[in-house]
PDB file of C-alpha atoms in Angstrom:
ATOM      1  CA  UNK A   1       0.102   0.046   0.001  1.00  0.00           C
ATOM      2  CA  UNK A   2       1.219   3.408  -0.964  1.00  0.00           C
ATOM      3  CA  UNK A   3       1.591   6.184   1.706  1.00  0.00           C
ATOM      4  CA  UNK A   4      -1.954   7.553   0.986  1.00  0.00           C
ATOM      5  CA  UNK A   5      -4.033  10.057   2.962  1.00  0.00           C
ATOM      6  CA  UNK A   6      -6.819   7.759   4.088  1.00  0.00           C
ATOM      7  CA  UNK A   7      -8.715  10.193   6.681  1.00  0.00           C
ATOM      8  CA  UNK A   8      -9.072  13.688   7.360  1.00  0.00           C
ATOM      9  CA  UNK A   9     -10.456  15.602  10.427  1.00  0.00           C
ATOM     10  CA  UNK A  10     -12.151  18.955  10.768  1.00  0.00           C
ATOM     11  CA  UNK A  11     -12.199  20.584  14.140  1.00  0.00           C
ATOM     12  CA  UNK A  12     -15.399  22.802  15.084  1.00  0.00           C
ATOM     13  CA  UNK A  13     -16.315  24.997  17.974  1.00  0.00           C
ATOM     14  CA  UNK A  14     -19.967  24.238  17.257  1.00  0.00           C
ATOM     15  CA  UNK A  15     -19.998  20.819  15.572  1.00  0.00           C
ATOM     16  CA  UNK A  16     -23.542  20.940  14.557  1.00  0.00           C
ATOM     17  CA  UNK A  17     -23.171  23.952  12.670  1.00  0.00           C
ATOM     18  CA  UNK A  18     -20.442  22.365  10.500  1.00  0.00           C
ATOM     19  CA  UNK A  19     -22.335  19.100  10.293  1.00  0.00           C
ATOM     20  CA  UNK A  20     -25.319  21.189   8.719  1.00  0.00           C
ATOM     21  CA  UNK A  21     -22.799  23.400   6.565  1.00  0.00           C
ATOM     22  CA  UNK A  22     -20.854  20.639   4.881  1.00  0.00           C
ATOM     23  CA  UNK A  23     -23.919  18.358   4.687  1.00  0.00           C
ATOM     24  CA  UNK A  24     -25.943  21.123   2.724  1.00  0.00           C
ATOM     25  CA  UNK A  25     -23.146  22.250   0.697  1.00  0.00           C
ATOM     26  CA  UNK A  26     -21.510  19.079  -0.394  1.00  0.00           C
ATOM     27  CA  UNK A  27     -23.928  16.577   0.437  1.00  0.00           C
ATOM     28  CA  UNK A  28     -21.437  14.833   2.997  1.00  0.00           C
ATOM     29  CA  UNK A  29     -23.222  12.483   5.634  1.00  0.00           C
ATOM     30  CA  UNK A  30     -22.261  12.656   9.371  1.00  0.00           C
ATOM     31  CA  UNK A  31     -22.791   9.907  11.806  1.00  0.00           C
ATOM     32  CA  UNK A  32     -22.059  10.589  15.683  1.00  0.00           C
ATOM     33  CA  UNK A  33     -19.549   8.098  16.867  1.00  0.00           C
ATOM     34  CA  UNK A  34     -21.239   6.780  20.138  1.00  0.00           C
ATOM     35  CA  UNK A  35     -21.620   9.586  22.640  1.00  0.00           C
ATOM     36  CA  UNK A  36     -18.337  11.273  21.867  1.00  0.00           C
ATOM     37  CA  UNK A  37     -18.318  14.729  20.276  1.00  0.00           C
ATOM     38  CA  UNK A  38     -16.898  13.146  17.190  1.00  0.00           C
ATOM     39  CA  UNK A  39     -18.823  12.482  13.818  1.00  0.00           C
ATOM     40  CA  UNK A  40     -17.428  10.233  10.896  1.00  0.00           C
ATOM     41  CA  UNK A  41     -17.909  11.856   7.578  1.00  0.00           C
ATOM     42  CA  UNK A  42     -18.955   9.936   4.568  1.00  0.00           C
ATOM     43  CA  UNK A  43     -18.035  12.038   1.523  1.00  0.00           C
ATOM     44  CA  UNK A  44     -19.599   9.728  -0.938  1.00  0.00           C
ATOM     45  CA  UNK A  45     -19.367   6.862  -3.326  1.00  0.00           C
ATOM     46  CA  UNK A  46     -16.006   5.532  -3.971  1.00  0.00           C
ATOM     47  CA  UNK A  47     -14.532   7.336  -0.980  1.00  0.00           C
ATOM     48  CA  UNK A  48     -13.779   4.271   1.449  1.00  0.00           C
ATOM     49  CA  UNK A  49     -11.790   1.120   0.801  1.00  0.00           C
ATOM     50  CA  UNK A  50      -9.513   2.759  -1.897  1.00  0.00           C
ATOM     51  CA  UNK A  51      -6.714   0.261  -0.919  1.00  0.00           C
ATOM     52  CA  UNK A  52      -5.513   0.081  -4.611  1.00  0.00           C
ATOM     53  CA  UNK A  53      -5.158   3.809  -4.914  1.00  0.00           C
ATOM     54  CA  UNK A  54      -7.529   4.283  -7.782  1.00  0.00           C
ATOM     55  CA  UNK A  55      -7.247   7.633  -9.181  1.00  0.00           C
ATOM     56  CA  UNK A  56     -10.227   9.984  -8.650  1.00  0.00           C
ATOM     57  CA  UNK A  57     -11.375   8.251  -5.416  1.00  0.00           C
ATOM     58  CA  UNK A  58     -11.627  10.385  -2.275  1.00  0.00           C
ATOM     59  CA  UNK A  59     -11.335   9.661   1.288  1.00  0.00           C
ATOM     60  CA  UNK A  60     -13.765   9.928   4.337  1.00  0.00           C
ATOM     61  CA  UNK A  61     -13.153  11.897   7.380  1.00  0.00           C
ATOM     62  CA  UNK A  62     -14.219  13.071  10.874  1.00  0.00           C
ATOM     63  CA  UNK A  63     -15.601  16.102  12.500  1.00  0.00           C
ATOM     64  CA  UNK A  64     -14.461  16.753  16.129  1.00  0.00           C
ATOM     65  CA  UNK A  65     -15.053  19.209  18.999  1.00  0.00           C
ATOM     66  CA  UNK A  66     -12.405  21.738  18.903  1.00  0.00           C
ATOM     67  CA  UNK A  67     -10.037  22.133  22.114  1.00  0.00           C
ATOM     68  CA  UNK A  68      -9.685  25.776  22.073  1.00  0.00           C
ATOM     69  CA  UNK A  69     -10.506  28.804  20.030  1.00  0.00           C
ATOM     70  CA  UNK A  70     -11.435  28.919  16.316  1.00  0.00           C
ATOM     71  CA  UNK A  71      -9.018  30.348  14.165  1.00  0.00           C
ATOM     72  CA  UNK A  72      -8.893  33.929  13.506  1.00  0.00           C
ATOM     73  CA  UNK A  73      -9.726  35.293  10.013  1.00  0.00           C
ATOM     74  CA  UNK A  74      -6.816  36.496   8.313  1.00  0.00           C
ATOM     75  CA  UNK A  75      -4.373  34.250  10.381  1.00  0.00           C
ATOM     76  CA  UNK A  76      -2.067  31.987   8.481  1.00  0.00           C
ATOM     77  CA  UNK A  77      -2.916  28.373   8.004  1.00  0.00           C
ATOM     78  CA  UNK A  78      -2.012  26.352  11.036  1.00  0.00           C
ATOM     79  CA  UNK A  79      -1.961  22.708   9.998  1.00  0.00           C
ATOM     80  CA  UNK A  80      -2.932  21.204   7.015  1.00  0.00           C
ATOM     81  CA  UNK A  81      -5.588  22.632   4.423  1.00  0.00           C
ATOM     82  CA  UNK A  82      -8.393  20.439   2.776  1.00  0.00           C
ATOM     83  CA  UNK A  83      -9.070  20.678  -0.899  1.00  0.00           C
ATOM     84  CA  UNK A  84     -12.098  19.336  -2.274  1.00  0.00           C
ATOM     85  CA  UNK A  85     -12.664  18.268  -5.855  1.00  0.00           C
ATOM     86  CA  UNK A  86     -16.142  19.209  -7.303  1.00  0.00           C
ATOM     87  CA  UNK A  87     -17.724  18.297 -10.408  1.00  0.00           C
ATOM     88  CA  UNK A  88     -18.070  21.054 -13.192  1.00  0.00           C
ATOM     89  CA  UNK A  89     -17.612  24.691 -12.248  1.00  0.00           C
ATOM     90  CA  UNK A  90     -16.654  25.531  -8.626  1.00  0.00           C
ATOM     91  CA  UNK A  91     -18.360  29.141  -8.979  1.00  0.00           C
ATOM     92  CA  UNK A  92     -21.977  27.950  -7.935  1.00  0.00           C
ATOM     93  CA  UNK A  93     -20.482  25.925  -5.081  1.00  0.00           C
ATOM     94  CA  UNK A  94     -18.534  28.989  -3.740  1.00  0.00           C
ATOM     95  CA  UNK A  95     -21.668  31.093  -4.091  1.00  0.00           C
ATOM     96  CA  UNK A  96     -23.782  28.491  -2.027  1.00  0.00           C
ATOM     97  CA  UNK A  97     -20.972  28.217   0.651  1.00  0.00           C
ATOM     98  CA  UNK A  98     -21.163  31.931   1.123  1.00  0.00           C
ATOM     99  CA  UNK A  99     -25.009  31.765   1.482  1.00  0.00           C
ATOM    100  CA  UNK A 100     -24.388  29.181   4.097  1.00  0.00           C
ATOM    101  CA  UNK A 101     -22.298  31.230   6.263  1.00  0.00           C
ATOM    102  CA  UNK A 102     -18.625  30.776   4.652  1.00  0.00           C
ATOM    103  CA  UNK A 103     -16.400  33.535   3.726  1.00  0.00           C
ATOM    104  CA  UNK A 104     -14.521  33.798   0.613  1.00  0.00           C
ATOM    105  CA  UNK A 105     -10.762  33.543   1.156  1.00  0.00           C
ATOM    106  CA  UNK A 106      -9.632  33.549  -2.523  1.00  0.00           C
ATOM    107  CA  UNK A 107     -11.684  34.033  -5.364  1.00  0.00           C
ATOM    108  CA  UNK A 108     -11.923  31.133  -7.879  1.00  0.00           C
ATOM    109  CA  UNK A 109      -9.427  31.523 -10.693  1.00  0.00           C
ATOM    110  CA  UNK A 110      -8.385  29.358 -13.865  1.00  0.00           C
ATOM    111  CA  UNK A 111      -4.828  27.605 -13.426  1.00  0.00           C
ATOM    112  CA  UNK A 112      -3.999  26.167 -16.711  1.00  0.00           C
ATOM    113  CA  UNK A 113      -3.179  22.342 -16.345  1.00  0.00           C
ATOM    114  CA  UNK A 114      -4.713  22.302 -12.928  1.00  0.00           C
ATOM    115  CA  UNK A 115      -8.276  23.600 -13.211  1.00  0.00           C
ATOM    116  CA  UNK A 116     -10.462  26.261 -11.572  1.00  0.00           C
ATOM    117  CA  UNK A 117      -9.427  26.950  -7.860  1.00  0.00           C
ATOM    118  CA  UNK A 118     -11.000  28.920  -4.985  1.00  0.00           C
ATOM    119  CA  UNK A 119     -10.694  28.968  -1.238  1.00  0.00           C
ATOM    120  CA  UNK A 120     -13.287  29.748   1.447  1.00  0.00           C
ATOM    121  CA  UNK A 121     -13.450  29.910   5.244  1.00  0.00           C
ATOM    122  CA  UNK A 122     -16.240  27.808   6.759  1.00  0.00           C
ATOM    123  CA  UNK A 123     -18.293  29.241   9.496  1.00  0.00           C
ATOM    124  CA  UNK A 124     -16.172  28.016  12.237  1.00  0.00           C
ATOM    125  CA  UNK A 125     -12.976  29.774  10.647  1.00  0.00           C
ATOM    126  CA  UNK A 126     -11.445  26.700   9.096  1.00  0.00           C
ATOM    127  CA  UNK A 127     -10.020  27.293   5.590  1.00  0.00           C
ATOM    128  CA  UNK A 128     -10.508  24.958   2.658  1.00  0.00           C
ATOM    129  CA  UNK A 129     -10.172  24.856  -0.997  1.00  0.00           C
ATOM    130  CA  UNK A 130     -12.379  23.854  -3.955  1.00  0.00           C
ATOM    131  CA  UNK A 131     -10.872  22.519  -7.401  1.00  0.00           C
ATOM    132  CA  UNK A 132     -12.449  21.529 -10.572  1.00  0.00           C
ATOM    133  CA  UNK A 133     -10.863  20.550 -13.795  1.00  0.00           C
ATOM    134  CA  UNK A 134     -13.428  22.793 -15.548  1.00  0.00           C
ATOM    135  CA  UNK A 135     -12.232  26.235 -16.524  1.00  0.00           C
ATOM    136  CA  UNK A 136     -14.473  29.203 -16.512  1.00  0.00           C
ATOM    137  CA  UNK A 137     -14.783  28.880 -20.320  1.00  0.00           C
ATOM    138  CA  UNK A 138     -16.113  25.383 -19.882  1.00  0.00           C
ATOM    139  CA  UNK A 139     -13.059  23.692 -21.230  1.00  0.00           C
ATOM    140  CA  UNK A 140     -11.066  20.969 -19.153  1.00  0.00           C
ATOM    141  CA  UNK A 141      -7.817  21.984 -17.801  1.00  0.00           C
ATOM    142  CA  UNK A 142      -6.710  18.459 -18.102  1.00  0.00           C
ATOM    143  CA  UNK A 143      -6.682  18.174 -22.227  1.00  0.00           C
ATOM    144  CA  UNK A 144      -4.073  19.477 -24.434  1.00  0.00           C
TER     145      UNK A 144
END
């Protein structure tokens, strides 16, 4: 097995708020782990059991109660940053995220050979990115 990332965690001051935010925005499903302040995150079909390292398959994660204050807006990233692949253009997903309480950190922009990329701050101060191979003109960044 390769050294693949197989799980991620999001820390939340108000976990239920982020359960609703990511569930509404991305369709993720959350299941509380017993009585603990921890929720398993199912990101969708193909995410778990990717032991063969198949391309295009994502990972599942967890959401946990934050031990301490939320990150301050404008502070540098402390830890890892989550970048989420979305189908089609990301502009509508970014608009929807702002409607649900996120703040735009970096507007979506085309990156030739990569795709369209933008960054947001969730309602609890966590930064995350969105990426799609579809550029603003509807073409794919992954084709010649």
